[in-house]
Coordinates of C-alpha atoms and ligand atoms in Angstrom, one line a residue:
M1 CA -23.5 -24.7 1.3
R2 CA -24.4 -26.9 4.3
I3 CA -22.0 -26.2 7.2
S4 CA -22.1 -29.7 8.3
R5 CA -20.4 -30.7 5.1
Y6 CA -18.2 -27.5 4.8
I7 CA -14.8 -26.7 6.2
L8 CA -15.4 -23.8 8.6
P9 CA -13.1 -24.1 11.5
T10 CA -14.0 -21.0 13.6
L11 CA -11.9 -20.2 16.6
K12 CA -13.3 -18.9 19.9
E13 CA -10.0 -17.3 21.0
D14 CA -7.8 -14.9 19.3
P15 CA -4.7 -16.4 17.9
S16 CA -1.7 -15.2 20.0
D17 CA 0.3 -13.8 17.0
A18 CA -2.6 -11.9 15.5
V19 CA -2.3 -8.2 16.6
V20 CA -4.5 -6.5 14.1
S21 CA -8.2 -6.9 13.6
S22 CA -8.2 -8.3 10.1
H23 CA -5.6 -11.0 11.0
R24 CA -7.4 -11.9 14.1
L25 CA -10.9 -12.1 12.4
M26 CA -9.7 -13.8 9.2
M27 CA -8.2 -16.5 11.4
R28 CA -11.1 -16.8 13.8
A29 CA -13.8 -16.8 11.1
G30 CA -12.0 -19.7 9.3
L31 CA -10.9 -17.7 6.3
I32 CA -7.2 -18.4 6.4
R33 CA -4.6 -20.6 8.2
K34 CA -1.0 -19.9 8.7
E35 CA 1.4 -22.1 6.8
S36 CA 4.5 -20.5 8.1
A37 CA 5.8 -16.9 8.8
G38 CA 4.4 -14.7 6.0
M39 CA 2.6 -17.5 4.2
Y40 CA -1.1 -18.3 4.4
V41 CA -3.5 -20.9 3.2
Y42 CA -7.0 -19.7 2.1
L43 CA -9.7 -21.9 3.4
P44 CA -12.9 -22.2 1.3
L45 CA -14.7 -19.3 2.9
G46 CA -11.7 -17.0 2.6
L47 CA -11.1 -18.1 -1.0
R48 CA -14.7 -17.1 -1.9
A49 CA -14.1 -13.5 -0.7
L50 CA -10.7 -13.4 -2.4
R51 CA -12.3 -14.6 -5.7
K52 CA -15.0 -11.9 -5.5
V53 CA -12.4 -9.2 -5.2
I54 CA -10.5 -10.8 -8.1
A55 CA -13.7 -10.9 -10.2
I56 CA -14.4 -7.2 -9.6
I57 CA -10.8 -6.2 -10.5
K58 CA -10.9 -8.3 -13.7
E59 CA -14.3 -6.8 -14.7
E60 CA -13.1 -3.2 -14.2
M61 CA -9.7 -3.9 -15.9
D62 CA -11.4 -5.5 -18.9
A63 CA -13.9 -2.6 -19.1
A64 CA -11.0 -0.2 -19.1
G65 CA -9.7 -2.0 -22.2
A66 CA -6.8 -3.9 -20.6
H67 CA -5.8 -7.4 -21.7
E68 CA -5.4 -10.2 -19.3
F69 CA -2.2 -12.3 -19.5
L70 CA -0.8 -15.0 -17.3
M71 CA 3.0 -14.7 -16.8
P72 CA 5.5 -17.1 -15.3
E73 CA 6.0 -16.4 -11.7
M74 CA 9.6 -17.5 -12.1
T75 CA 11.4 -15.0 -14.3
S76 CA 14.8 -15.4 -15.8
A77 CA 17.8 -13.5 -14.5
D78 CA 18.7 -12.4 -18.0
L79 CA 15.5 -10.2 -18.1
W80 CA 16.5 -8.5 -14.9
R81 CA 20.0 -8.0 -16.1
E82 CA 18.7 -6.3 -19.2
S83 CA 17.0 -3.7 -17.2
G84 CA 19.9 -3.5 -14.7
R85 CA 17.8 -4.5 -11.8
W86 CA 19.3 -8.0 -11.1
D87 CA 21.9 -6.2 -9.0
S88 CA 19.8 -3.3 -7.6
M89 CA 16.7 -5.3 -6.4
G90 CA 18.4 -6.2 -3.1
P91 CA 17.6 -8.9 -0.6
E92 CA 13.9 -8.7 -0.9
M93 CA 14.0 -10.6 -4.2
F94 CA 14.0 -14.3 -4.0
R95 CA 16.6 -15.8 -6.3
I96 CA 16.9 -19.5 -7.3
R97 CA 18.9 -21.7 -9.6
D98 CA 17.9 -24.6 -11.7
R99 CA 19.9 -27.9 -11.9
N100 CA 22.0 -26.3 -14.7
G101 CA 23.0 -23.3 -12.7
L102 CA 20.6 -20.9 -14.5
E103 CA 19.4 -18.1 -12.3
Y104 CA 15.8 -17.0 -11.8
A105 CA 13.9 -14.6 -9.6
L106 CA 10.5 -15.5 -8.0
A107 CA 9.1 -12.3 -9.4
P108 CA 8.3 -9.5 -6.9
T109 CA 7.0 -7.5 -9.9
H110 CA 6.8 -8.0 -13.6
E111 CA 8.0 -4.8 -15.5
E112 CA 10.8 -6.7 -17.2
A113 CA 8.7 -9.8 -18.1
F114 CA 5.8 -7.8 -19.5
T115 CA 8.2 -5.3 -21.4
A116 CA 9.9 -8.3 -22.9
V117 CA 6.7 -10.0 -24.1
V118 CA 5.2 -6.8 -25.3
R119 CA 8.4 -6.0 -27.2
S120 CA 7.7 -9.2 -29.2
L121 CA 4.1 -8.2 -29.9
I122 CA 4.3 -4.7 -31.0
S123 CA 5.9 -3.1 -34.1
S124 CA 3.9 -0.1 -35.1
Y125 CA 2.1 2.9 -33.6
R126 CA -1.1 1.0 -34.7
D127 CA -0.4 -1.5 -31.9
L128 CA -0.6 1.2 -29.3
P129 CA -2.0 2.1 -26.8
L130 CA -1.8 -1.2 -25.1
N131 CA -2.5 -2.0 -21.5
V132 CA -1.7 -5.6 -20.3
Y133 CA -2.3 -7.1 -16.9
Q134 CA -2.4 -10.3 -14.9
I135 CA -3.7 -11.4 -11.5
N136 CA -1.0 -13.6 -10.2
T137 CA 1.3 -14.5 -7.3
K138 CA 4.2 -12.3 -6.3
F139 CA 7.1 -13.0 -3.9
R140 CA 8.9 -10.8 -1.4
D141 CA 11.5 -11.8 1.0
E142 CA 10.0 -9.7 3.7
I143 CA 12.4 -8.9 6.6
R144 CA 9.4 -8.8 8.9
P145 CA 6.3 -10.5 7.6
R146 CA 3.4 -9.5 9.8
Y147 CA -0.2 -8.5 10.1
G148 CA -1.4 -11.8 8.5
V149 CA -1.9 -11.3 4.7
I150 CA -1.3 -7.5 4.9
R151 CA 2.5 -8.1 4.8
S152 CA 3.4 -11.5 3.6
K153 CA 6.2 -13.3 1.6
E154 CA 3.8 -14.5 -1.0
F155 CA 0.7 -12.6 -2.2
I156 CA -1.6 -12.1 -5.1
M157 CA -1.3 -8.9 -7.1
K158 CA -3.0 -7.4 -10.1
D159 CA -0.3 -5.7 -12.0
A160 CA -0.8 -3.8 -15.2
Y161 CA 1.5 -2.1 -17.6
S162 CA 0.5 0.4 -20.2
F163 CA 2.5 1.3 -23.4
D164 CA 1.8 4.5 -25.3
M165 CA 3.4 6.5 -28.1
D166 CA 3.9 9.7 -26.0
E167 CA 3.2 11.4 -22.7
K168 CA -0.3 12.5 -23.8
G169 CA -1.2 8.9 -24.5
L170 CA 0.4 7.8 -21.2
D171 CA -1.7 10.4 -19.3
E172 CA -4.8 9.0 -20.9
S173 CA -3.9 5.4 -19.9
Y174 CA -3.0 6.7 -16.4
Q175 CA -6.4 8.5 -16.0
A176 CA -8.3 5.5 -17.2
M177 CA -6.6 3.4 -14.5
R178 CA -7.2 6.1 -12.0
R179 CA -10.9 5.8 -12.8
A180 CA -10.9 2.0 -12.8
Y181 CA -9.2 2.0 -9.4
R182 CA -11.8 4.2 -7.8
Q183 CA -14.5 2.0 -9.3
I184 CA -12.8 -1.2 -8.1
F185 CA -12.4 -0.1 -4.5
Q186 CA -15.8 1.4 -4.4
R187 CA -17.4 -1.8 -5.6
C188 CA -15.4 -3.7 -2.9
G189 CA -17.0 -1.5 -0.3
L190 CA -13.7 -0.1 0.6
E191 CA -13.2 3.6 1.4
T192 CA -9.8 4.6 0.0
I193 CA -7.8 7.8 0.2
P194 CA -5.9 8.5 -3.0
V195 CA -2.6 10.2 -2.1
Q196 CA 0.2 11.6 -4.1
A197 CA 3.2 9.4 -3.8
D198 CA 6.9 9.3 -4.4
T199 CA 8.0 7.6 -7.6
G200 CA 11.2 6.5 -5.9
S201 CA 13.7 4.3 -7.6
M202 CA 11.2 3.4 -10.3
G203 CA 11.7 6.7 -12.0
G204 CA 8.8 8.5 -13.6
S205 CA 6.6 11.4 -12.7
D206 CA 3.0 11.1 -11.5
S207 CA 2.2 8.6 -8.9
E208 CA -0.8 7.9 -6.7
E209 CA -1.4 5.5 -4.0
F210 CA -4.8 4.2 -2.8
M211 CA -4.6 4.0 1.0
V212 CA -7.0 2.6 3.5
A213 CA -6.9 4.6 6.8
S214 CA -5.9 2.3 9.5
E215 CA -4.3 2.3 12.9
V216 CA -2.0 -0.5 11.8
G217 CA -1.1 1.2 8.5
E218 CA 2.6 1.3 7.8
E219 CA 2.6 4.5 5.8
V220 CA 2.0 8.0 7.2
L221 CA -0.4 10.2 5.2
L222 CA -0.7 14.0 5.4
L223 CA -4.2 15.2 4.7
C224 CA -5.3 18.9 4.4
G225 CA -8.4 19.7 6.4
S226 CA -9.5 22.5 4.0
C227 CA -8.6 21.4 0.4
D228 CA -8.1 18.1 -1.4
Y229 CA -4.3 17.9 -0.9
K230 CA -3.4 14.4 0.3
A231 CA 0.1 12.9 0.1
N232 CA 2.1 10.2 1.8
Q233 CA 4.9 11.4 4.0
E234 CA 7.5 10.3 1.5
K235 CA 6.2 12.8 -1.0
A236 CA 4.3 15.4 1.2
E237 CA 5.3 19.0 0.8
F238 CA 4.4 21.9 3.1
R239 CA 4.2 25.7 2.7
R240 CA 7.4 27.5 3.7
G241 CA 8.3 31.0 4.5
D242 CA 8.7 31.1 8.3
R243 CA 11.8 33.1 9.3
K244 CA 13.8 31.6 12.2
G245 CA 15.6 33.9 14.6
G246 CA 15.6 37.6 14.1
G247 CA 17.2 40.9 14.7
A248 CA 20.3 42.3 12.9
P249 CA 22.8 39.8 11.7
E250 CA 25.4 39.2 14.4
A251 CA 29.1 38.5 13.7
L252 CA 30.1 34.9 13.2
R253 CA 31.7 33.5 16.3
E254 CA 33.1 30.2 17.5
V255 CA 31.6 28.7 20.7
S256 CA 33.2 26.0 22.6
T257 CA 30.8 23.1 23.0
P258 CA 32.5 20.1 24.6
D259 CA 30.3 17.1 25.1
V260 CA 27.3 19.0 23.6
K261 CA 26.2 16.8 20.6
T262 CA 22.5 16.2 20.1
I263 CA 20.2 18.9 18.8
A264 CA 18.4 18.8 22.1
D265 CA 21.7 19.2 24.0
L266 CA 22.6 22.1 21.8
A267 CA 19.2 23.8 22.2
A268 CA 19.7 23.5 26.0
F269 CA 23.2 24.8 25.8
F270 CA 22.4 27.8 23.6
Q271 CA 19.0 28.2 25.1
C272 CA 17.3 28.7 21.8
D273 CA 14.8 27.1 19.3
E274 CA 16.0 23.9 17.7
G275 CA 15.0 25.4 14.3
L276 CA 18.0 27.8 14.5
F277 CA 20.4 25.0 14.2
L278 CA 21.7 24.0 10.7
K279 CA 21.8 20.3 11.0
S280 CA 24.4 19.0 8.5
I281 CA 24.5 15.4 7.5
V282 CA 27.0 13.7 5.3
Y283 CA 25.7 11.0 2.9
L284 CA 27.1 8.8 0.2
A285 CA 25.1 9.3 -2.9
D286 CA 26.0 6.6 -5.4
G287 CA 29.3 6.5 -3.6
A288 CA 30.1 10.3 -3.7
P289 CA 30.0 12.3 -0.4
V290 CA 27.3 15.1 -0.2
M291 CA 26.3 17.3 2.8
A292 CA 22.5 17.9 3.4
V293 CA 21.7 20.9 5.5
V294 CA 18.3 21.2 7.2
P295 CA 16.9 23.0 10.2
G296 CA 17.6 21.2 13.5
N297 CA 13.9 20.9 14.3
R298 CA 13.1 19.0 11.1
E299 CA 13.7 15.4 10.1
I300 CA 15.4 14.9 6.8
N301 CA 13.4 13.0 4.2
E302 CA 15.9 10.7 2.5
L303 CA 13.6 10.0 -0.4
K304 CA 13.4 13.7 -1.2
L305 CA 17.1 14.0 -0.9
A306 CA 17.7 11.0 -3.1
R307 CA 15.3 12.5 -5.7
A308 CA 17.1 15.9 -5.5
L309 CA 20.4 14.1 -6.1
K310 CA 18.9 11.8 -8.7
A311 CA 20.8 9.1 -6.8
T312 CA 19.8 5.5 -6.9
A313 CA 21.8 4.5 -3.8
L314 CA 21.8 6.8 -0.8
E315 CA 23.3 6.0 2.6
L316 CA 24.7 7.8 5.7
A317 CA 28.4 8.2 5.2
P318 CA 30.7 6.2 7.5
D319 CA 32.6 8.1 10.2
S320 CA 35.8 8.0 8.2
V321 CA 34.1 9.8 5.3
V322 CA 32.5 12.4 7.6
E323 CA 35.9 13.1 9.1
E324 CA 37.5 13.4 5.7
V325 CA 34.8 15.7 4.4
T326 CA 34.6 18.0 7.5
G327 CA 38.1 17.7 8.9
A328 CA 36.4 17.1 12.3
P329 CA 35.0 14.1 14.3
V330 CA 31.3 13.2 13.7
G331 CA 29.0 15.7 15.3
F332 CA 30.6 19.0 14.2
A333 CA 29.7 19.2 10.6
G334 CA 28.4 22.5 9.1
P335 CA 28.2 24.4 5.9
V336 CA 30.7 27.1 6.9
T337 CA 33.8 25.5 5.4
D338 CA 36.5 25.9 2.9
K339 CA 36.4 22.2 1.9
K340 CA 34.9 21.3 -1.4
V341 CA 31.9 19.1 -0.8
R342 CA 28.6 19.1 -2.7
M343 CA 25.9 20.7 -0.4
L344 CA 22.2 20.6 -0.7
F345 CA 20.1 23.0 1.4
D346 CA 16.5 22.6 2.6
L347 CA 14.2 25.5 1.6
A348 CA 14.0 26.7 5.2
V349 CA 17.7 27.3 5.6
K350 CA 17.7 30.7 3.8
G351 CA 15.2 32.0 6.4
V352 CA 17.6 31.4 9.3
V353 CA 19.0 34.5 10.9
N354 CA 21.9 34.1 13.5
G355 CA 21.8 30.4 13.3
I356 CA 24.1 27.9 14.9
T357 CA 26.0 25.1 13.2
G358 CA 28.9 22.8 13.6
A359 CA 32.3 24.5 13.0
N360 CA 33.9 21.5 11.3
K361 CA 36.3 21.5 14.3
K362 CA 36.3 19.2 17.4
D363 CA 34.1 20.6 20.3
L364 CA 33.4 23.8 18.4
H365 CA 30.2 25.3 17.0
Y366 CA 29.6 28.6 15.1
A367 CA 26.9 31.0 16.4
G368 CA 25.7 34.1 14.5
V369 CA 25.6 32.1 11.3
N370 CA 23.9 33.8 8.4
P371 CA 23.2 32.1 5.1
G372 CA 24.4 34.1 2.1
R373 CA 27.1 35.8 4.1
D374 CA 28.8 32.8 5.8
F375 CA 28.0 30.2 3.1
T376 CA 26.4 30.2 -0.3
I377 CA 23.1 28.5 -0.8
G378 CA 23.7 26.8 -4.2
E379 CA 21.4 23.9 -4.5
E380 CA 18.1 24.4 -2.6
Y381 CA 15.4 21.7 -2.4
D382 CA 12.6 20.5 -0.1
L383 CA 14.5 18.0 1.9
T384 CA 12.5 17.6 5.1
K385 CA 9.5 15.6 6.2
A386 CA 6.1 17.2 6.6
V387 CA 4.4 16.5 9.8
A388 CA 1.0 17.1 11.4
G389 CA 0.3 20.8 11.8
D390 CA 2.4 21.9 8.9
P391 CA 0.6 24.2 6.4
C392 CA -0.8 22.6 3.3
P393 CA 1.3 23.4 0.2
K394 CA -1.9 24.3 -1.7
C395 CA -3.9 26.3 0.7
G396 CA -1.9 26.9 3.8
S397 CA -4.3 25.2 6.3
P398 CA -2.8 22.9 8.8
M399 CA -2.5 19.3 7.7
R400 CA -3.3 16.3 9.8
E401 CA -1.6 12.9 9.9
T402 CA -3.2 9.5 9.6
K403 CA -1.8 6.0 9.0
G404 CA -2.7 4.0 6.0
I405 CA -2.5 0.6 4.3
E406 CA -1.6 0.8 0.7
V407 CA -4.0 -1.3 -1.4
G408 CA -3.2 0.1 -4.8
H409 CA -0.6 2.2 -6.6
I410 CA -0.5 3.7 -10.0
F411 CA 2.3 5.5 -11.6
K412 CA 3.9 6.9 -14.7
L413 CA 7.0 4.9 -15.3
G414 CA 8.3 6.7 -18.2
Y415 CA 11.0 5.2 -20.4
K416 CA 13.1 3.3 -17.9
Y417 CA 12.2 -0.2 -19.2
T418 CA 11.4 0.5 -22.8
K419 CA 14.8 2.3 -23.1
S420 CA 16.9 -0.2 -21.2
M421 CA 15.2 -3.1 -22.9
K422 CA 15.2 -1.5 -26.3
V423 CA 11.5 -1.5 -27.2
S424 CA 10.6 0.4 -30.3
V425 CA 7.8 0.8 -32.7
L426 CA 7.5 2.7 -36.0
N427 CA 5.6 5.9 -35.7
E428 CA 3.3 7.4 -38.4
Q429 CA 6.3 8.9 -40.1
G430 CA 8.0 5.5 -40.2
R431 CA 10.6 6.4 -37.6
E432 CA 11.7 4.2 -34.7
T433 CA 10.1 5.5 -31.5
T434 CA 10.4 4.3 -27.9
P435 CA 7.0 3.7 -26.2
I436 CA 6.4 5.2 -22.7
M437 CA 5.0 3.1 -19.9
G438 CA 2.8 3.3 -16.9
C439 CA 2.4 0.7 -14.2
Y440 CA -0.6 -0.1 -12.0
G441 CA -0.8 -2.5 -9.0
I442 CA -3.4 -3.8 -6.6
G443 CA -2.6 -5.9 -3.6
V444 CA -5.5 -8.5 -3.7
N445 CA -5.0 -10.2 -0.4
R446 CA -4.4 -6.8 1.2
T447 CA -7.6 -5.5 -0.2
V448 CA -9.5 -8.3 1.5
A449 CA -7.7 -7.7 4.8
A450 CA -8.3 -3.9 4.5
I451 CA -12.0 -4.6 4.0
V452 CA -12.1 -6.6 7.1
E453 CA -10.0 -4.0 8.9
Q454 CA -12.5 -1.3 7.8
H455 CA -15.7 -3.3 8.4
H456 CA -16.0 -5.3 11.6
D457 CA -17.2 -5.0 15.2
D458 CA -16.3 -6.8 18.3
K459 CA -18.3 -9.9 17.2
G460 CA -16.8 -10.4 13.8
I461 CA -16.6 -9.4 10.2
I462 CA -19.2 -7.3 8.5
W463 CA -18.9 -8.0 4.7
P464 CA -19.9 -5.5 2.1
K465 CA -22.4 -7.5 0.0
A466 CA -20.3 -7.5 -3.2
I467 CA -17.5 -9.5 -1.7
A468 CA -19.2 -11.4 1.1
P469 CA -18.4 -15.1 0.7
F470 CA -22.2 -15.8 0.7
D471 CA -25.2 -13.6 0.7
V472 CA -27.3 -15.3 3.3
H473 CA -26.5 -17.1 6.5
L474 CA -29.4 -19.4 7.2
V475 CA -29.4 -20.5 10.8
G476 CA -31.5 -23.6 11.3
I477 CA -32.4 -24.4 14.9
W478 CA -33.8 -27.9 15.0
K479 CA -34.3 -30.9 17.2
E480 CA -36.4 -33.4 15.2
E481 CA -35.5 -34.9 11.9
Q482 CA -38.8 -33.6 10.4
E483 CA -37.7 -30.1 11.3
L484 CA -34.4 -30.6 9.5
R485 CA -36.4 -31.7 6.5
A486 CA -38.5 -28.5 6.5
L487 CA -35.2 -26.5 6.8
E488 CA -33.8 -28.4 3.8
G489 CA -36.9 -27.1 1.9
L490 CA -36.2 -23.6 2.9
Y491 CA -32.5 -23.9 2.0
D492 CA -33.7 -25.2 -1.4
T493 CA -36.0 -22.2 -1.9
L494 CA -33.4 -19.6 -1.1
S495 CA -30.8 -21.3 -3.3
K496 CA -33.3 -21.5 -6.2
A497 CA -34.1 -17.8 -5.8
G498 CA -30.5 -17.2 -6.7
F499 CA -29.0 -16.4 -3.3
E500 CA -25.6 -17.8 -2.2
V501 CA -26.6 -19.5 1.1
L502 CA -24.4 -20.7 3.9
Y503 CA -26.8 -23.0 5.7
D504 CA -26.1 -23.9 9.3
D505 CA -27.7 -27.3 9.6
R506 CA -25.5 -28.5 12.4
K507 CA -26.7 -30.1 15.5
A508 CA -25.3 -27.3 17.7
S509 CA -26.7 -24.8 20.2
P510 CA -28.3 -21.6 18.9
G511 CA -25.6 -19.6 20.8
I512 CA -22.8 -21.3 19.0
K513 CA -24.6 -20.8 15.6
F514 CA -25.3 -17.1 16.2
A515 CA -21.8 -16.4 17.3
D516 CA -20.4 -18.1 14.2
A517 CA -22.9 -16.2 12.1
D518 CA -21.7 -12.9 13.6
L519 CA -18.1 -13.9 13.2
A520 CA -18.6 -15.0 9.5
G521 CA -20.3 -11.6 8.9
L522 CA -22.5 -12.5 5.9
P523 CA -24.8 -9.5 5.1
V524 CA -28.2 -11.1 5.9
R525 CA -29.0 -13.7 8.5
V526 CA -32.2 -15.7 8.4
T527 CA -33.2 -17.7 11.5
A528 CA -35.6 -20.6 11.2
G529 CA -36.4 -22.1 14.6
K530 CA -39.3 -22.9 16.8
G531 CA -41.4 -20.0 15.4
Y532 CA -41.0 -21.3 11.9
F533 CA -42.1 -24.8 12.7
Q534 CA -45.0 -23.6 14.8
T535 CA -46.4 -20.5 13.0
G536 CA -44.2 -20.1 9.9
D537 CA -42.4 -17.1 11.3
L538 CA -38.8 -16.5 10.1
E539 CA -36.4 -13.9 11.5
I540 CA -34.3 -11.8 9.3
K541 CA -31.4 -9.5 10.4
C542 CA -28.9 -7.4 8.5
R543 CA -25.3 -7.8 9.8
W544 CA -24.8 -4.0 9.1
G545 CA -27.2 -3.2 11.9
G546 CA -31.0 -2.9 12.4
E547 CA -33.6 -4.8 14.1
V548 CA -34.7 -8.4 13.7
V549 CA -37.6 -8.5 11.4
K550 CA -40.2 -11.3 11.3
V551 CA -41.4 -12.5 7.9
K552 CA -43.4 -15.4 6.5
E553 CA -41.8 -17.8 4.0
S554 CA -43.9 -16.4 1.2
G555 CA -42.3 -12.9 1.8
L556 CA -38.9 -14.2 2.6
V557 CA -37.2 -13.9 -0.8
E558 CA -38.5 -10.3 -1.2
A559 CA -37.3 -9.4 2.4
I560 CA -33.8 -10.8 1.8
R561 CA -33.6 -8.8 -1.5
D562 CA -34.7 -5.6 0.5
S563 CA -32.2 -6.3 3.2
L564 CA -29.4 -6.9 0.7
A565 CA -30.3 -3.7 -1.1
G566 CA -29.9 -1.8 2.0
C567 CA -26.4 -3.2 2.8
P568 CA -23.3 -1.3 1.6
Ligands
ZN1 ZN1 -5.0 22.5 1.6

């Protein structure tokens, strides 16, 4: 491709709204342009990279035995009502009406749509296992679109759904996707960290996210330094067993604590470790009040709490409910009470000796609180967030925290959709059986952005060869028409040798051309200038590093092949 006839609007300056490297470089290198908040145009160079990622995904999905579909991006409200999600999806789902008043969603995901079509296609165990997928646009009414294509309102996803006769079959489908995902990201030159993830409101059991470590990642990951334990913070567990406090149990006593409300205030007032407090928080779980009790030095993990409660909606209770449940103003809740309220205790609570907690009375706390004696630990769960330094649940070594961008997610959905949408097939004995589902997504735009995030320097992008928009950046430095004709010959030779060549034939300064080549980040740069016209010397340089090497035209094709072979 001749740059003089291409659309490659590189920018010298960073766009003011681009705060992360990938956004900044994708804009500056002329890959994307902003249409409006959270919506982007792919320009030709960006589209080439995007298409290469898509091609790799498609190859690996096909190799794993999945079948490609193309679903409508607009899905009818009736489908969402069948699964019960029309009401539960919330404000992130775009909803529209046609002229007759029929309602639709601009699909943020396609569980319902795929389940419905598969329902019409399968009737017997012989039709399973089945894995269906598409690479298509999704919509999400993001409250805060940002980071360019990393968090946008419209994006391309590969989403796949597997249908199996039983859990054993589901596990095989899941493992096949797990292998395919590793292969896909590896081929894209992207280093990912597979972490255990929460299955959240989707229901289901196993779940794994493919994360790219990044300062701008919106998810926190906990990684063990000694073993292979890796989990996102929503899911991460940590080894317990530390006893808080000590000595012989003291008598329970009331302590007057006017104007002492926060845990920090209380720790100063009682001059003790924050971990000795039993923080008691009242929630509404699907409308019913519950009290969660966790140590004062720990943050509650609401996803873990929701999972323990099997609740689909969890929110902090309004003050009026707290007052009703505890009989005291907000700030004095505690588990030592005669009132009947469902209580859930974090695993660390039982280890507290002579703890402190709200007395369910205004301006009063209890000290000398001992679990088992002063209140009963009935329901006990892991309810708190793991943080850096916490011991790994598998081996006990301290874990570290890192931030990550999620590029892929696989999980075992279970029967949520096949049951609610009444999918059934006849098993070998001729009995109606409900298939079990898995669900597997890859954010395609995000994958491209994550690659740029992972591979760049201060001059520009450094593309892994498999997804570089072109293989070779041919920089022609010419003054005379006859030199341009010689360069055309060279361009022709490289194209005929099978390389994808971006050929800078512009009448511009070498400085501008080199800066644009570094910005575009194609794996191999070939420079043909004065040396070429005089002595036939060409210069070849790998964007991944290394020296400029001189070659003659006769050895150029071979040299480019070698250079490409050496690129990640
Ligand atoms: Zn470990």
